[in-house]
XYZ file of N, CA and C in Angstrom:
363
model
N 129.663 129.466 58.129
C 130.561 128.959 56.719
C 129.958 127.386 56.823
N 129.486 127.398 55.090
C 128.656 126.169 54.971
C 129.937 125.021 54.596
N 129.219 123.954 54.976
C 130.436 122.605 54.857
C 130.473 121.974 53.322
N 131.696 122.415 52.840
C 131.468 121.842 51.324
C 131.479 120.201 51.359
N 130.761 119.766 50.387
C 131.121 118.133 50.593
C 132.276 117.585 49.934
N 132.952 118.153 48.814
C 134.381 117.601 48.717
C 135.416 117.735 49.937
N 135.137 118.998 50.792
C 136.178 119.183 51.869
C 136.150 117.583 52.859
N 134.495 117.465 52.844
C 134.626 116.887 54.047
C 134.642 115.243 53.647
N 134.309 114.961 52.240
C 134.542 113.399 51.587
C 135.741 112.590 52.549
N 136.700 112.805 52.564
C 137.546 112.080 53.422
C 137.012 111.692 54.589
N 136.516 112.551 55.484
C 136.303 112.450 56.817
C 135.156 111.499 57.121
N 134.167 111.200 56.047
C 132.656 110.876 56.406
C 132.842 109.315 56.474
N 131.954 108.540 57.290
C 132.390 107.257 57.310
C 131.775 106.555 56.396
N 132.097 105.201 56.322
C 132.311 104.599 54.655
C 131.152 104.128 54.326
N 129.577 104.094 54.954
C 128.468 103.978 55.077
C 128.184 105.183 54.503
N 128.384 106.240 54.619
C 127.716 107.617 54.027
C 128.317 107.805 52.507
N 128.928 107.255 52.011
C 128.927 107.231 50.549
C 128.850 106.504 49.792
N 129.359 106.537 48.478
C 128.159 105.702 47.340
C 128.676 103.967 47.868
N 127.984 103.110 47.029
C 128.186 101.636 47.535
C 129.576 101.216 46.586
N 130.388 101.540 45.657
C 131.530 101.490 45.466
C 132.897 101.672 46.636
N 132.589 102.858 46.800
C 133.497 103.061 48.103
C 133.447 102.800 49.552
N 132.032 102.177 49.350
C 131.885 101.577 50.522
C 132.368 100.190 50.812
N 132.189 99.524 49.375
C 132.935 98.155 49.339
C 134.225 98.284 49.453
N 135.208 99.483 48.938
C 136.966 99.636 48.606
C 137.005 99.592 50.258
N 136.140 100.309 51.004
C 136.740 101.173 52.688
C 136.438 99.591 52.915
N 135.820 98.400 53.220
C 135.568 97.132 53.805
C 136.638 96.553 52.940
N 137.408 96.339 52.012
C 138.146 95.497 51.392
C 139.837 94.952 52.431
N 139.786 96.236 52.802
C 141.301 95.805 53.603
C 141.095 94.821 54.704
N 139.298 95.057 55.271
C 139.302 94.205 56.714
C 138.797 92.745 56.460
N 138.123 92.578 55.118
C 137.939 91.340 54.282
C 139.424 90.730 53.902
N 140.500 91.288 53.446
C 141.662 90.686 52.914
C 142.485 89.867 54.555
N 141.620 90.622 55.535
C 142.688 89.935 56.561
C 141.930 89.016 57.072
N 140.462 88.627 56.709
C 139.581 87.423 57.405
C 140.703 85.878 56.859
N 141.045 85.745 55.983
C 141.343 84.534 55.722
C 142.705 84.770 56.700
N 143.534 85.374 56.706
C 145.063 85.088 57.543
C 144.363 85.113 59.061
N 143.343 85.374 59.377
C 143.161 85.681 60.916
C 141.428 85.145 60.936
N 141.425 83.855 61.325
C 139.224 83.273 61.126
C 138.725 83.460 62.460
N 139.602 84.326 63.511
C 139.157 84.889 64.521
C 137.484 85.960 64.320
N 138.133 86.491 63.227
C 137.319 87.703 62.710
C 135.756 86.898 62.822
N 135.920 85.779 61.718
C 134.353 85.120 61.443
C 134.200 83.970 62.939
N 134.990 83.854 63.544
C 134.189 82.906 64.872
C 134.096 83.655 65.862
N 134.564 84.867 65.847
C 133.674 86.221 66.987
C 132.488 86.671 66.465
N 132.554 87.157 64.881
C 131.073 87.391 64.567
C 130.097 86.571 64.788
N 130.222 85.279 64.421
C 129.484 83.547 64.660
C 128.998 83.802 66.335
N 129.952 83.803 67.359
C 129.582 83.874 68.239
C 128.832 84.957 68.724
N 129.225 86.449 68.643
C 128.160 87.271 68.856
C 126.643 87.355 67.891
N 126.243 86.561 66.994
C 125.334 86.258 66.380
C 124.768 85.317 67.276
N 125.073 84.289 67.576
C 124.374 83.274 68.158
C 123.892 83.845 69.371
N 124.637 84.600 70.436
C 124.529 85.295 71.485
C 123.722 86.199 71.568
N 123.401 86.917 70.308
C 122.153 88.053 70.149
C 120.970 87.054 69.952
N 121.094 85.985 68.998
C 119.786 85.134 68.655
C 119.226 84.506 70.406
N 120.253 84.078 71.112
C 119.988 83.268 72.009
C 119.095 84.477 73.353
N 119.813 85.709 73.373
C 119.143 86.662 74.163
C 118.074 87.097 73.645
N 117.301 87.104 72.376
C 116.320 87.218 71.808
C 115.206 86.414 71.867
N 115.892 85.040 71.870
C 114.903 83.886 72.015
C 114.443 83.916 73.657
N 115.145 84.298 74.502
C 115.084 84.506 75.873
C 114.970 85.939 76.365
N 114.398 86.932 75.746
C 114.302 87.982 76.488
C 113.221 88.117 77.649
N 112.304 87.370 77.605
C 111.292 87.507 78.553
C 111.828 86.714 80.159
N 112.398 85.716 79.712
C 113.151 85.136 80.821
C 114.318 85.836 81.598
N 115.121 86.838 80.835
C 116.105 87.607 80.996
C 115.690 88.872 81.984
N 114.540 89.198 81.153
C 113.635 90.800 81.961
C 113.214 89.833 83.313
N 112.392 88.731 83.219
C 112.061 88.219 84.686
C 113.133 88.418 85.715
N 114.300 87.840 85.547
C 115.717 87.414 86.268
C 115.937 88.715 86.384
N 116.364 89.719 85.666
C 117.047 91.101 85.811
C 116.174 91.897 86.629
N 114.673 92.119 86.397
C 113.881 92.778 87.051
C 114.091 92.977 88.450
N 114.225 92.627 89.452
C 114.421 92.564 90.725
C 115.848 93.092 90.976
N 116.789 92.664 90.339
C 117.812 93.444 90.298
C 117.868 94.952 89.761
N 117.262 95.457 89.166
C 117.255 96.535 88.567
C 116.671 97.273 89.380
N 115.283 96.721 89.985
C 114.706 97.280 90.667
C 115.247 97.662 92.088
N 116.350 96.962 92.746
C 117.251 96.993 93.611
C 117.998 97.923 93.428
N 119.039 98.120 92.537
C 119.652 99.408 92.016
C 118.989 100.489 91.916
N 117.872 100.485 91.497
C 117.123 101.819 91.331
C 117.106 102.361 92.741
N 116.476 101.543 93.787
C 116.284 102.082 94.946
C 117.534 102.551 95.562
N 118.668 101.576 95.129
C 120.033 102.137 95.976
C 120.572 103.375 95.199
N 120.189 103.239 94.162
C 120.657 104.829 93.647
C 119.502 106.001 94.046
N 118.525 105.892 94.218
C 117.723 106.719 95.190
C 118.100 107.326 96.579
N 118.539 105.987 97.190
C 119.285 106.362 98.401
C 120.620 107.593 98.425
N 121.620 106.771 97.437
C 122.533 107.717 97.033
C 122.433 109.126 96.900
N 121.307 109.384 95.791
C 121.058 110.377 95.553
C 120.683 111.780 96.915
N 119.663 110.784 97.401
C 119.395 111.628 98.583
C 120.240 111.489 99.607
N 121.409 110.948 99.753
C 122.441 111.198 100.956
C 123.386 112.471 99.828
N 123.906 112.269 98.512
C 124.548 113.468 97.813
C 123.703 114.670 98.134
N 122.452 114.900 97.958
C 121.902 116.121 98.183
C 122.046 116.390 99.497
N 121.624 115.669 100.552
C 121.685 116.101 101.986
C 123.504 116.786 102.200
N 124.761 115.949 101.555
C 125.792 116.270 101.597
C 126.005 117.249 101.075
N 125.692 117.536 99.812
C 125.649 118.917 99.061
C 125.130 120.107 99.701
N 123.680 120.201 100.799
C 123.357 121.135 100.957
C 124.227 121.353 102.452
N 124.495 120.406 103.432
C 125.648 120.621 104.253
C 127.091 121.685 103.867
N 127.338 121.103 102.539
C 129.139 121.780 102.106
C 128.066 123.452 102.112
N 126.979 123.423 101.434
C 126.364 124.737 101.012
C 126.501 125.391 101.899
N 125.546 125.320 103.202
C 125.743 125.647 104.600
C 127.134 126.239 105.215
N 127.953 124.964 104.902
C 129.198 125.289 105.804
C 129.942 126.626 104.831
N 129.774 126.804 103.712
C 130.706 127.760 102.611
C 129.913 128.999 103.076
N 128.556 128.772 103.110
C 127.565 130.302 103.488
C 128.304 130.820 104.914
N 128.095 129.843 105.494
C 128.814 130.115 107.228
C 130.322 131.176 107.229
N 131.168 130.336 106.441
C 132.213 130.458 105.791
C 132.567 131.891 105.256
N 131.955 132.033 104.377
C 131.632 133.348 103.441
C 130.980 134.492 104.405
N 130.209 133.849 105.291
C 129.911 135.340 106.278
C 130.982 135.760 107.148
N 131.142 134.656 107.733
C 132.544 135.117 108.705
C 133.795 135.837 107.957
N 134.217 135.286 106.522
C 134.907 136.281 106.081
C 134.633 137.549 106.126
N 133.644 138.104 105.328
C 132.615 139.069 105.506
C 132.766 140.349 106.678
N 132.235 139.461 107.448
C 132.440 139.674 108.720
C 133.474 140.224 109.190
N 134.727 139.496 109.292
C 136.073 139.879 109.451
C 136.783 140.741 108.547
N 136.363 140.978 107.139
C 136.562 142.105 106.535
C 135.814 143.787 106.783
N 134.982 143.423 107.258
C 133.975 144.811 107.501
C 134.795 145.479 109.043
N 134.941 144.177 109.755
C 135.845 144.873 111.217
C 136.910 145.313 110.964
N 137.618 144.558 109.843
C 138.807 145.406 109.413
C 138.793 146.971 109.151
N 137.580 147.139 108.176
C 137.513 148.245 107.425
C 137.132 149.622 108.674
N 136.293 149.069 109.416
C 135.757 150.023 110.530
C 136.421 150.070 111.585
N 137.818 149.736 111.510
C 138.587 149.897 112.394
C 139.495 151.121 112.287
N 140.400 151.767 113.463
C 141.018 152.611 113.081
C 142.463 152.334 112.115
N 142.753 151.145 112.268
C 143.910 150.499 111.291
C 143.501 150.839 109.791
N 142.337 151.618 109.157
C 141.837 151.223 107.955
C 142.925 151.756 106.853
N 142.824 151.492 105.668
C 144.008 152.253 104.552
C 143.399 153.351 104.333
N 144.514 154.031 104.477
C 144.315 155.698 103.729
C 143.867 155.546 102.308
N 142.889 156.462 102.087
C 142.529 156.618 100.785
C 143.854 157.889 100.052
N 143.110 157.949 98.660
C 144.118 158.783 97.805
C 144.249 160.075 98.207
N 143.200 161.016 99.106
C 143.033 162.022 99.178
C 143.608 162.069 100.351
N 143.803 161.458 101.323
C 144.422 161.436 102.408
C 145.986 161.044 102.388
N 146.630 160.712 101.457
C 148.109 160.446 101.195
C 148.363 161.686 100.745
N 148.035 162.825 99.757
C 148.464 163.982 99.311
C 148.143 164.760 100.276
């Protein structure tokens, strides 16, 4: 089934439509800005934080590099620990399965085996 553009138009994000529809989709938010200036203040704060982070990206990378390497080492240790626990659980499940199979075979081989259909008639 191919998607018909007219069917999907109401569900598309505003930036996927033409410019007039995009402006009309943003209009309700722009009408709320004078009532609540926190929109503009928040946008300004995010913009300033982004500029500061961009200007100090080398310093941030140098500072966070050791923390990232430490987290990576801890992560590898946790992965190895999980792998060994998983292998132990798999071995335990295999042993349990083999015990259940052996018990079932012993029951079938015993004299109290269930009668077959030909034996009942």
